[in-house]
């Protein structure tokens, strides 16, 4: 998968969690993480702070479902 496909996915949806992106792009979370890191460094996506939990300490949520990224736009021209 290339960065443009991931960029298009987030650009269209504006915001998505890591698990949904993996499903929607037919990829793995581990394959998406370095690409998202690259897009984050370029200022095109940003990680959304995790929302408050459900109030319990069971930790049964899939960590990939709690990591959310949103499209921040194209990097400014240099």
CSV table of N, CA and C in Angstrom, one decimal:
chain,number,residue,atom,x,y,z
A,1,UNK,N,0.9,-1.2,0.0
A,1,UNK,CA,0.0,0.0,0.0
A,1,UNK,C,0.9,1.2,0.0
A,2,UNK,N,0.4,2.3,-0.6
A,2,UNK,CA,1.2,3.5,-0.7
A,2,UNK,C,0.5,4.6,0.1
A,3,UNK,N,1.3,5.6,0.5
A,3,UNK,CA,0.8,6.7,1.3
A,3,UNK,C,-0.4,7.4,0.7
A,4,UNK,N,-0.5,7.5,-0.6
A,4,UNK,CA,-1.6,8.2,-1.3
A,4,UNK,C,-2.9,7.5,-1.0
A,5,UNK,N,-2.9,6.2,-1.0
A,5,UNK,CA,-4.2,5.5,-0.7
A,5,UNK,C,-4.6,5.7,0.7
A,6,UNK,N,-3.7,5.7,1.7
A,6,UNK,CA,-4.0,6.0,3.1
A,6,UNK,C,-4.5,7.4,3.2
A,7,UNK,N,-3.8,8.3,2.5
A,7,UNK,CA,-4.2,9.8,2.5
A,7,UNK,C,-5.6,10.0,2.0
A,8,UNK,N,-5.9,9.3,0.9
A,8,UNK,CA,-7.2,9.4,0.3
A,8,UNK,C,-8.3,8.9,1.2
A,9,UNK,N,-8.0,7.8,1.9
A,9,UNK,CA,-9.0,7.2,2.9
A,9,UNK,C,-9.3,8.2,4.0
A,10,UNK,N,-8.3,8.8,4.5
A,10,UNK,CA,-8.5,9.8,5.6
A,10,UNK,C,-9.1,11.1,5.1
A,11,UNK,N,-8.7,11.5,4.0
A,11,UNK,CA,-9.2,12.8,3.4
A,11,UNK,C,-10.7,12.6,3.2
A,12,UNK,N,-11.2,11.5,2.7
A,12,UNK,CA,-12.6,11.2,2.4
A,12,UNK,C,-13.4,11.1,3.7
A,13,UNK,N,-12.8,10.5,4.7
A,13,UNK,CA,-13.6,10.2,6.0
A,13,UNK,C,-13.3,11.3,7.0
A,14,UNK,N,-12.3,12.1,6.9
A,14,UNK,CA,-11.9,13.1,7.8
A,14,UNK,C,-11.3,12.6,9.1
A,15,UNK,N,-11.9,11.5,9.6
A,15,UNK,CA,-11.4,10.9,10.9
A,15,UNK,C,-11.7,9.4,10.9
A,16,UNK,N,-10.7,8.6,11.4
A,16,UNK,CA,-11.0,7.2,11.5
A,16,UNK,C,-10.0,6.6,12.6
A,17,UNK,N,-10.5,5.5,13.2
A,17,UNK,CA,-9.6,4.8,14.1
A,17,UNK,C,-8.7,3.8,13.4
A,18,UNK,N,-7.7,3.4,14.0
A,18,UNK,CA,-6.7,2.5,13.4
A,18,UNK,C,-7.3,1.2,12.9
A,19,UNK,N,-8.1,0.6,13.7
A,19,UNK,CA,-8.7,-0.7,13.4
A,19,UNK,C,-9.6,-0.5,12.1
A,20,UNK,N,-10.4,0.5,12.0
A,20,UNK,CA,-11.3,0.8,10.9
A,20,UNK,C,-10.4,1.0,9.6
A,21,UNK,N,-9.3,1.7,9.7
A,21,UNK,CA,-8.5,1.9,8.6
A,21,UNK,C,-7.9,0.6,8.1
A,22,UNK,N,-7.5,-0.2,9.0
A,22,UNK,CA,-6.9,-1.5,8.6
A,22,UNK,C,-7.9,-2.4,7.8
A,23,UNK,N,-9.2,-2.4,8.3
A,23,UNK,CA,-10.2,-3.1,7.6
A,23,UNK,C,-10.5,-2.5,6.3
A,24,UNK,N,-10.7,-1.2,6.3
A,24,UNK,CA,-11.1,-0.5,5.1
A,24,UNK,C,-10.1,-0.5,4.0
A,25,UNK,N,-8.8,-0.6,4.4
A,25,UNK,CA,-7.7,-0.6,3.4
A,25,UNK,C,-7.2,-2.0,3.2
A,26,UNK,N,-7.8,-3.0,3.8
A,26,UNK,CA,-7.4,-4.4,3.7
A,26,UNK,C,-5.9,-4.5,4.0
A,27,UNK,N,-5.5,-4.0,5.1
A,27,UNK,CA,-4.2,-4.0,5.6
A,27,UNK,C,-4.1,-4.4,7.0
A,28,UNK,N,-2.9,-4.4,7.6
A,28,UNK,CA,-2.7,-4.7,9.0
A,28,UNK,C,-2.4,-3.4,9.7
A,29,UNK,N,-2.7,-3.4,11.0
A,29,UNK,CA,-2.4,-2.2,11.9
A,29,UNK,C,-0.9,-2.0,11.8
A,30,UNK,N,-0.1,-3.0,11.9
A,30,UNK,CA,1.4,-2.9,11.9
A,30,UNK,C,1.9,-2.3,10.6
A,31,UNK,N,1.2,-2.5,9.5
A,31,UNK,CA,1.6,-1.9,8.2
A,31,UNK,C,1.2,-0.4,8.2
A,32,UNK,N,0.1,-0.1,8.8
A,32,UNK,CA,-0.4,1.3,8.7
A,32,UNK,C,0.4,2.2,9.7
A,33,UNK,N,0.8,1.7,10.8
A,33,UNK,CA,1.5,2.6,11.8
A,33,UNK,C,2.6,3.4,11.3
A,34,UNK,N,3.6,2.8,10.5
A,34,UNK,CA,4.7,3.6,10.0
A,34,UNK,C,4.3,4.6,9.0
A,35,UNK,N,3.3,4.3,8.2
A,35,UNK,CA,2.8,5.2,7.2
A,35,UNK,C,2.1,6.4,7.8
A,36,UNK,N,1.3,6.1,8.9
A,36,UNK,CA,0.6,7.2,9.6
A,36,UNK,C,1.7,8.1,10.3
A,37,UNK,N,2.7,7.5,10.8
A,37,UNK,CA,3.8,8.3,11.4
A,37,UNK,C,4.4,9.2,10.4
A,38,UNK,N,4.6,8.7,9.2
A,38,UNK,CA,5.2,9.6,8.1
A,38,UNK,C,4.2,10.7,7.8
A,39,UNK,N,3.0,10.4,7.7
A,39,UNK,CA,2.0,11.5,7.4
A,39,UNK,C,1.9,12.5,8.5
A,40,UNK,N,2.0,11.9,9.7
A,40,UNK,CA,2.0,12.8,10.9
A,40,UNK,C,3.2,13.8,10.9
A,41,UNK,N,4.3,13.3,10.6
A,41,UNK,CA,5.5,14.1,10.6
A,41,UNK,C,5.4,15.2,9.5
A,42,UNK,N,4.7,14.9,8.4
A,42,UNK,CA,4.5,15.8,7.3
A,42,UNK,C,3.4,16.8,7.6
A,43,UNK,N,2.7,16.6,8.7
A,43,UNK,CA,1.6,17.5,9.1
A,43,UNK,C,0.3,17.2,8.3
A,44,UNK,N,0.2,16.1,7.7
A,44,UNK,CA,-1.0,15.8,6.9
A,44,UNK,C,-2.1,15.1,7.8
A,45,UNK,N,-1.7,14.4,8.8
A,45,UNK,CA,-2.7,13.8,9.7
A,45,UNK,C,-2.3,14.1,11.1
A,46,UNK,N,-3.2,14.0,12.0
A,46,UNK,CA,-2.9,14.2,13.5
A,46,UNK,C,-3.6,13.2,14.3
A,47,UNK,N,-3.0,12.8,15.3
A,47,UNK,CA,-3.6,11.8,16.3
A,47,UNK,C,-4.5,12.6,17.2
A,48,UNK,N,-5.7,12.1,17.3
A,48,UNK,CA,-6.7,12.7,18.1
A,48,UNK,C,-6.6,12.1,19.5
A,49,UNK,N,-6.5,13.0,20.5
A,49,UNK,CA,-6.4,12.5,21.9
A,49,UNK,C,-7.5,11.5,22.2
A,50,UNK,N,-7.1,10.5,23.0
A,50,UNK,CA,-8.1,9.5,23.3
A,50,UNK,C,-9.2,10.1,24.2
A,51,UNK,N,-10.4,9.6,23.9
A,51,UNK,CA,-11.6,10.1,24.7
A,51,UNK,C,-11.5,9.4,26.0
A,52,UNK,N,-12.2,9.9,27.0
A,52,UNK,CA,-12.3,9.2,28.3
A,52,UNK,C,-12.8,7.8,28.1
A,53,UNK,N,-12.3,6.9,28.9
A,53,UNK,CA,-12.7,5.5,28.9
A,53,UNK,C,-14.1,5.4,29.4
A,54,UNK,N,-14.6,4.1,29.4
A,54,UNK,CA,-15.9,3.8,29.8
A,54,UNK,C,-16.1,3.9,31.3
A,55,UNK,N,-15.0,4.2,32.1
A,55,UNK,CA,-15.1,4.3,33.5
A,55,UNK,C,-14.7,3.0,34.3
A,56,UNK,N,-14.4,2.0,33.5
A,56,UNK,CA,-13.9,0.8,34.2
A,56,UNK,C,-12.4,0.6,33.9
A,57,UNK,N,-11.8,-0.3,34.6
A,57,UNK,CA,-10.4,-0.6,34.3
A,57,UNK,C,-10.2,-2.0,33.7
A,58,UNK,N,-11.1,-2.5,33.0
A,58,UNK,CA,-11.0,-3.9,32.5
A,58,UNK,C,-10.0,-4.0,31.4
A,59,UNK,N,-9.8,-2.9,30.6
A,59,UNK,CA,-8.8,-3.0,29.5
A,59,UNK,C,-9.2,-3.9,28.4
A,60,UNK,N,-10.5,-4.2,28.2
A,60,UNK,CA,-10.9,-5.1,27.1
A,60,UNK,C,-11.0,-4.5,25.7
A,61,UNK,N,-10.9,-3.2,25.7
A,61,UNK,CA,-11.0,-2.5,24.4
A,61,UNK,C,-9.7,-2.8,23.5
A,62,UNK,N,-9.9,-3.1,22.2
A,62,UNK,CA,-8.8,-3.3,21.3
A,62,UNK,C,-8.1,-1.9,21.2
A,63,UNK,N,-6.8,-1.9,21.5
A,63,UNK,CA,-6.0,-0.6,21.5
A,63,UNK,C,-6.1,0.0,20.1
A,64,UNK,N,-6.2,-0.7,19.0
A,64,UNK,CA,-6.3,-0.1,17.7
A,64,UNK,C,-7.7,0.6,17.5
A,65,UNK,N,-8.7,0.3,18.3
A,65,UNK,CA,-10.0,1.0,18.1
A,65,UNK,C,-10.0,2.3,18.9
A,66,UNK,N,-9.0,2.5,19.8
A,66,UNK,CA,-9.0,3.7,20.5
A,66,UNK,C,-8.0,4.7,20.0
A,67,UNK,N,-7.2,4.3,19.0
A,67,UNK,CA,-6.2,5.2,18.3
A,67,UNK,C,-6.9,5.8,17.1
A,68,UNK,N,-7.1,7.1,17.2
A,68,UNK,CA,-7.9,7.8,16.1
A,68,UNK,C,-7.0,8.9,15.5
A,69,UNK,N,-7.1,8.9,14.1
A,69,UNK,CA,-6.4,9.9,13.4
A,69,UNK,C,-7.4,10.7,12.6
A,70,UNK,N,-7.0,12.0,12.3
A,70,UNK,CA,-7.9,12.8,11.5
A,70,UNK,C,-7.0,13.5,10.4
A,71,UNK,N,-7.6,13.8,9.3
A,71,UNK,CA,-7.0,14.5,8.2
A,71,UNK,C,-6.7,15.9,8.6
A,72,UNK,N,-5.5,16.4,8.4
A,72,UNK,CA,-5.1,17.7,8.8
A,72,UNK,C,-4.9,18.6,7.5
A,73,UNK,N,-4.9,18.0,6.4
A,73,UNK,CA,-4.7,18.7,5.1
A,73,UNK,C,-3.4,18.5,4.5
A,74,UNK,N,-3.2,19.1,3.4
A,74,UNK,CA,-1.9,19.0,2.7
A,74,UNK,C,-0.9,19.9,3.4
A,75,UNK,N,0.3,19.5,3.3
A,75,UNK,CA,1.4,20.3,3.9
A,75,UNK,C,1.5,21.6,3.1
A,76,UNK,N,1.8,22.7,3.8
A,76,UNK,CA,2.0,24.0,3.2
A,76,UNK,C,3.1,23.9,2.2
A,77,UNK,N,3.0,24.7,1.1
A,77,UNK,CA,4.1,24.7,0.1
A,77,UNK,C,5.3,25.4,0.7
A,78,UNK,N,6.5,24.8,0.3
A,78,UNK,CA,7.7,25.4,0.9
A,78,UNK,C,8.2,26.6,0.1
